[in-house]
């Protein structure tokens, strides 16, 4: 179950933070560095931006990372029953327009040790140099850098009418294009690591932002305007995942769902 980040219970928040801490510690293909690295650096870049695969590719990406979070928490706790759902950040909500970043992901939320306020940037020395030269302000100094942010004013986040306009799109391609452009704006709003594809996924808030994008696709799929991606795309693979576009169309077959929005 994926919930609004502002509506997590205290125990759900503990689980989420422990799950992120657990994936941070794993340095193989079950860990955070591997998943964050798929999006941009280290090369190759797998993420799909500016194409009709934007939504399906990121849905597969979140799905596999969410499973990795749950698996890591289960191993860390020795408890096979815990589950972690990626929360979504509704940047169009009144609370976000007032306060900006989702509460659980702010650095002030639990002091500087909040694992959701910054992610470890697991890159080799050449990639780190590349990031420092080309993306000043994306990552901290030193040998074990973490992501940085430079958020704009909360009121500058996309508003609900913008979201509603996207949801009125009548074809998948139009919907995807409009939503991707709104999505780009939020990446830029957060700033720092989030403002560039090579480093974005190392910031934990990336996952909450993309959960919101995925949720909006789901809401559009529920609407009467819903349309599937063009048929020629349905069997396209979404590397590096063993998943095709068709596999991503029904979130219930992927085993997750979005909680109803709590107004407020
Ligand atoms: Cu993105």
Coordinates of C-alpha atoms and ligand atoms in Angstrom, one line a residue:
X1 CA 0.0 0.0 0.0
X2 CA 1.4 3.4 -1.0
X3 CA 0.3 6.3 1.1
X4 CA 0.5 10.1 1.1
X5 CA 3.9 10.9 2.8
X6 CA 2.0 13.3 5.1
X7 CA -0.3 10.4 6.3
X8 CA 2.2 7.8 7.4
X9 CA 1.7 6.4 10.8
X10 CA 4.7 6.6 13.2
X11 CA 5.4 2.9 12.8
X12 CA 5.2 3.2 9.0
X13 CA 7.7 6.0 9.1
X14 CA 10.0 3.9 11.3
X15 CA 9.8 1.1 8.8
X16 CA 10.4 3.4 5.8
X17 CA 13.5 5.0 7.4
X18 CA 14.9 1.6 8.5
X19 CA 14.3 0.2 5.1
X20 CA 16.3 3.1 3.5
X21 CA 19.1 2.7 6.0
X22 CA 19.2 -1.0 5.2
X23 CA 19.4 -0.5 1.4
X24 CA 22.0 2.2 1.9
X25 CA 24.3 -0.4 3.6
X26 CA 24.0 -3.0 0.7
X27 CA 26.6 -2.6 -2.0
X28 CA 25.4 -5.2 -4.5
X29 CA 22.5 -5.3 -6.9
X30 CA 20.0 -5.4 -4.0
X31 CA 21.2 -2.1 -2.6
X32 CA 20.5 1.6 -3.0
X33 CA 23.7 2.5 -5.0
X34 CA 22.6 -0.1 -7.6
X35 CA 19.1 1.2 -7.9
X36 CA 19.9 4.9 -7.8
X37 CA 22.7 4.3 -10.3
X38 CA 20.4 2.7 -12.9
X39 CA 18.8 6.2 -13.5
X40 CA 21.9 8.1 -14.5
X41 CA 25.4 7.7 -13.2
X42 CA 27.3 5.4 -13.3
X43 CA 26.7 4.7 -17.0
X44 CA 24.8 3.3 -18.8
X45 CA 21.8 5.6 -18.4
X46 CA 18.6 3.5 -18.5
X47 CA 15.9 5.9 -17.6
X48 CA 13.4 6.9 -20.2
X49 CA 12.8 10.6 -20.5
X50 CA 11.2 12.5 -23.3
X51 CA 9.8 9.3 -24.8
X52 CA 6.5 7.4 -24.5
X53 CA 8.2 4.9 -22.2
X54 CA 8.6 7.5 -19.5
X55 CA 5.7 6.3 -17.4
X56 CA 6.1 2.5 -17.9
X57 CA 9.8 2.6 -17.3
X58 CA 9.5 4.6 -14.1
X59 CA 6.7 2.4 -12.9
X60 CA 8.9 -0.7 -13.3
X61 CA 11.7 1.2 -11.6
X62 CA 9.7 2.0 -8.5
X63 CA 8.2 -1.5 -8.4
X64 CA 11.7 -3.1 -8.3
X65 CA 13.1 -0.6 -5.8
X66 CA 10.1 -0.9 -3.5
X67 CA 10.7 -4.7 -3.5
X68 CA 14.3 -4.1 -2.7
X69 CA 13.4 -1.9 0.2
X70 CA 11.1 -4.5 1.7
X71 CA 13.6 -7.3 1.2
X72 CA 16.4 -5.2 2.9
X73 CA 14.1 -4.4 5.8
X74 CA 13.1 -8.1 6.2
X75 CA 16.8 -9.1 6.3
X76 CA 17.7 -6.4 8.7
X77 CA 14.9 -7.3 11.1
X78 CA 14.8 -11.0 10.5
X79 CA 11.1 -10.6 10.0
X80 CA 9.6 -12.0 6.8
X81 CA 6.2 -10.2 7.3
X82 CA 7.1 -6.5 7.1
X83 CA 6.2 -4.6 3.9
X84 CA 7.3 -1.2 2.8
X85 CA 5.3 1.0 0.5
X86 CA 6.8 4.0 -1.2
X87 CA 4.9 7.1 0.0
X88 CA 3.9 9.7 -2.6
X89 CA 4.7 13.4 -2.2
X90 CA 1.6 15.4 -3.3
X91 CA 3.4 18.6 -4.2
X92 CA 0.1 20.0 -5.5
X93 CA -1.5 19.8 -2.0
X94 CA -2.3 22.7 0.3
X95 CA 0.3 21.5 2.8
X96 CA 3.1 21.2 0.2
X97 CA 2.2 24.7 -1.3
X98 CA 2.6 25.9 2.3
X99 CA 5.6 23.9 3.5
X100 CA 7.4 22.5 0.4
X101 CA 9.2 19.2 0.8
X102 CA 7.2 16.3 2.4
X103 CA 7.6 16.4 6.2
X104 CA 9.2 12.9 6.6
X105 CA 11.9 13.8 4.0
X106 CA 13.0 17.1 5.5
X107 CA 16.4 17.4 7.2
X108 CA 14.7 19.2 10.1
X109 CA 12.3 16.3 10.6
X110 CA 14.6 14.3 12.8
X111 CA 17.8 16.2 13.0
X112 CA 20.7 15.7 10.6
X113 CA 20.4 11.9 10.9
X114 CA 17.1 11.6 9.0
X115 CA 18.0 9.0 6.3
X116 CA 15.2 10.4 4.1
X117 CA 16.8 13.9 3.9
X118 CA 19.8 12.9 1.9
X119 CA 21.1 9.7 0.1
X120 CA 24.6 8.4 -0.2
X121 CA 26.0 9.0 -3.6
X122 CA 27.7 5.8 -4.4
X123 CA 30.0 6.6 -7.3
X124 CA 33.6 6.0 -8.3
X125 CA 36.1 8.9 -8.2
X126 CA 35.8 9.7 -11.9
X127 CA 32.0 10.0 -11.8
X128 CA 32.3 12.1 -8.6
X129 CA 34.6 14.4 -10.3
X130 CA 32.3 14.6 -13.3
X131 CA 29.3 15.5 -11.0
X132 CA 31.3 18.1 -9.1
X133 CA 32.5 19.8 -12.3
X134 CA 29.2 19.8 -14.1
X135 CA 26.6 19.9 -11.3
X136 CA 27.8 22.2 -8.6
X137 CA 25.6 22.0 -5.5
X138 CA 24.3 18.4 -6.3
X139 CA 26.4 16.5 -3.8
X140 CA 28.4 17.3 -0.6
X141 CA 32.2 17.5 -0.4
X142 CA 34.4 14.7 0.8
X143 CA 35.0 11.1 0.1
X144 CA 31.5 9.8 1.0
X145 CA 29.2 12.5 -0.4
X146 CA 25.5 12.7 0.1
X147 CA 22.8 14.5 -2.0
X148 CA 22.1 18.1 -1.5
X149 CA 18.9 20.2 -2.2
X150 CA 18.2 23.8 -2.8
X151 CA 14.4 24.0 -2.8
X152 CA 12.5 27.0 -4.2
X153 CA 9.5 28.7 -2.5
X154 CA 6.7 26.2 -1.6
X155 CA 4.1 28.3 -3.5
X156 CA 6.1 27.7 -6.7
X157 CA 5.2 24.0 -6.8
X158 CA 2.7 22.9 -9.5
X159 CA -0.8 23.5 -8.3
X160 CA -3.9 21.4 -8.4
X161 CA -5.4 23.0 -11.6
X162 CA -2.2 22.1 -13.4
X163 CA -2.6 18.5 -12.3
X164 CA -6.3 18.5 -13.3
X165 CA -5.4 19.8 -16.7
X166 CA -3.0 16.9 -17.2
X167 CA -5.7 14.4 -16.1
X168 CA -8.0 15.7 -18.8
X169 CA -5.6 14.6 -21.6
X170 CA -7.4 12.1 -23.9
X171 CA -4.5 10.1 -25.2
X172 CA -1.7 8.3 -23.5
X173 CA 0.9 10.1 -25.4
X174 CA -0.5 13.5 -24.6
X175 CA -1.0 12.6 -20.9
X176 CA 2.5 11.3 -20.6
X177 CA 4.0 14.4 -22.3
X178 CA 2.1 16.9 -20.1
X179 CA 2.8 14.9 -16.9
X180 CA 6.5 14.6 -17.7
X181 CA 6.8 18.3 -18.2
X182 CA 5.1 19.0 -14.8
X183 CA 7.5 16.3 -13.3
X184 CA 10.5 18.1 -14.7
X185 CA 9.5 21.3 -12.9
X186 CA 9.4 19.5 -9.6
X187 CA 12.9 18.1 -10.2
X188 CA 14.1 21.6 -10.8
X189 CA 12.2 23.0 -7.8
X190 CA 14.0 20.6 -5.4
X191 CA 17.3 21.6 -7.0
X192 CA 20.7 20.1 -6.1
X193 CA 21.0 16.4 -7.0
X194 CA 17.3 16.2 -8.0
X195 CA 17.7 18.8 -10.7
X196 CA 19.7 16.5 -13.0
X197 CA 19.0 13.0 -14.2
X198 CA 22.6 11.6 -13.5
X199 CA 22.2 12.2 -9.8
X200 CA 18.4 12.6 -9.2
X201 CA 17.6 9.1 -7.9
X202 CA 20.2 9.3 -5.2
X203 CA 18.0 11.8 -3.3
X204 CA 15.4 9.8 -1.3
X205 CA 12.7 12.3 -2.2
X206 CA 13.1 11.2 -5.9
X207 CA 11.1 8.1 -5.0
X208 CA 8.3 10.0 -3.3
X209 CA 8.1 12.4 -6.3
X210 CA 8.0 9.6 -8.8
X211 CA 5.4 7.7 -6.7
X212 CA 3.2 10.9 -7.1
X213 CA 3.8 10.7 -10.9
X214 CA 3.0 7.0 -11.0
X215 CA -0.1 7.7 -8.9
X216 CA -1.3 10.3 -11.3
X217 CA -0.9 7.8 -14.1
X218 CA -3.0 5.4 -12.1
X219 CA -5.7 8.0 -11.5
X220 CA -5.8 8.8 -15.2
X221 CA -6.1 5.1 -15.9
X222 CA -9.1 5.0 -13.7
X223 CA -10.7 8.0 -15.5
X224 CA -12.9 7.6 -18.5
X225 CA -10.2 9.2 -20.6
X226 CA -7.8 6.3 -19.9
X227 CA -6.0 4.9 -22.9
X228 CA -3.3 2.4 -23.2
X229 CA 0.1 3.2 -24.7
X230 CA 0.3 2.7 -28.5
X231 CA 0.1 -1.0 -29.3
X232 CA 3.5 -1.0 -30.9
X233 CA 5.0 -0.2 -27.5
X234 CA 3.2 -2.9 -25.5
X235 CA 5.9 -5.6 -25.9
X236 CA 8.8 -3.3 -25.5
X237 CA 11.2 -4.4 -22.8
X238 CA 12.1 -1.9 -20.1
X239 CA 15.8 -2.7 -19.4
X240 CA 17.4 -3.5 -17.1
X241 CA 14.2 -4.9 -15.7
X242 CA 12.6 -8.2 -16.8
X243 CA 9.5 -6.2 -17.4
X244 CA 7.6 -5.1 -20.6
X245 CA 5.3 -2.1 -21.0
X246 CA 2.3 -4.5 -20.9
X247 CA 3.4 -5.8 -17.5
X248 CA 3.2 -2.3 -16.1
X249 CA -0.3 -1.4 -17.1
X250 CA -2.2 -2.9 -14.2
X251 CA -0.8 -2.0 -10.8
X252 CA -2.9 -4.7 -9.1
X253 CA -1.1 -7.3 -11.0
X254 CA 2.2 -5.8 -9.7
X255 CA 0.8 -6.2 -6.2
X256 CA 0.5 -2.6 -4.9
X257 CA -2.2 0.0 -4.6
X258 CA -2.6 3.6 -3.8
X259 CA -4.4 4.6 -0.6
X260 CA -7.3 7.0 -1.0
X261 CA -6.2 10.6 -0.7
X262 CA -7.0 12.0 2.7
X263 CA -8.1 15.6 2.2
X264 CA -6.5 18.2 4.3
Ligands
LIG1 CU1 11.9 12.1 -12.5

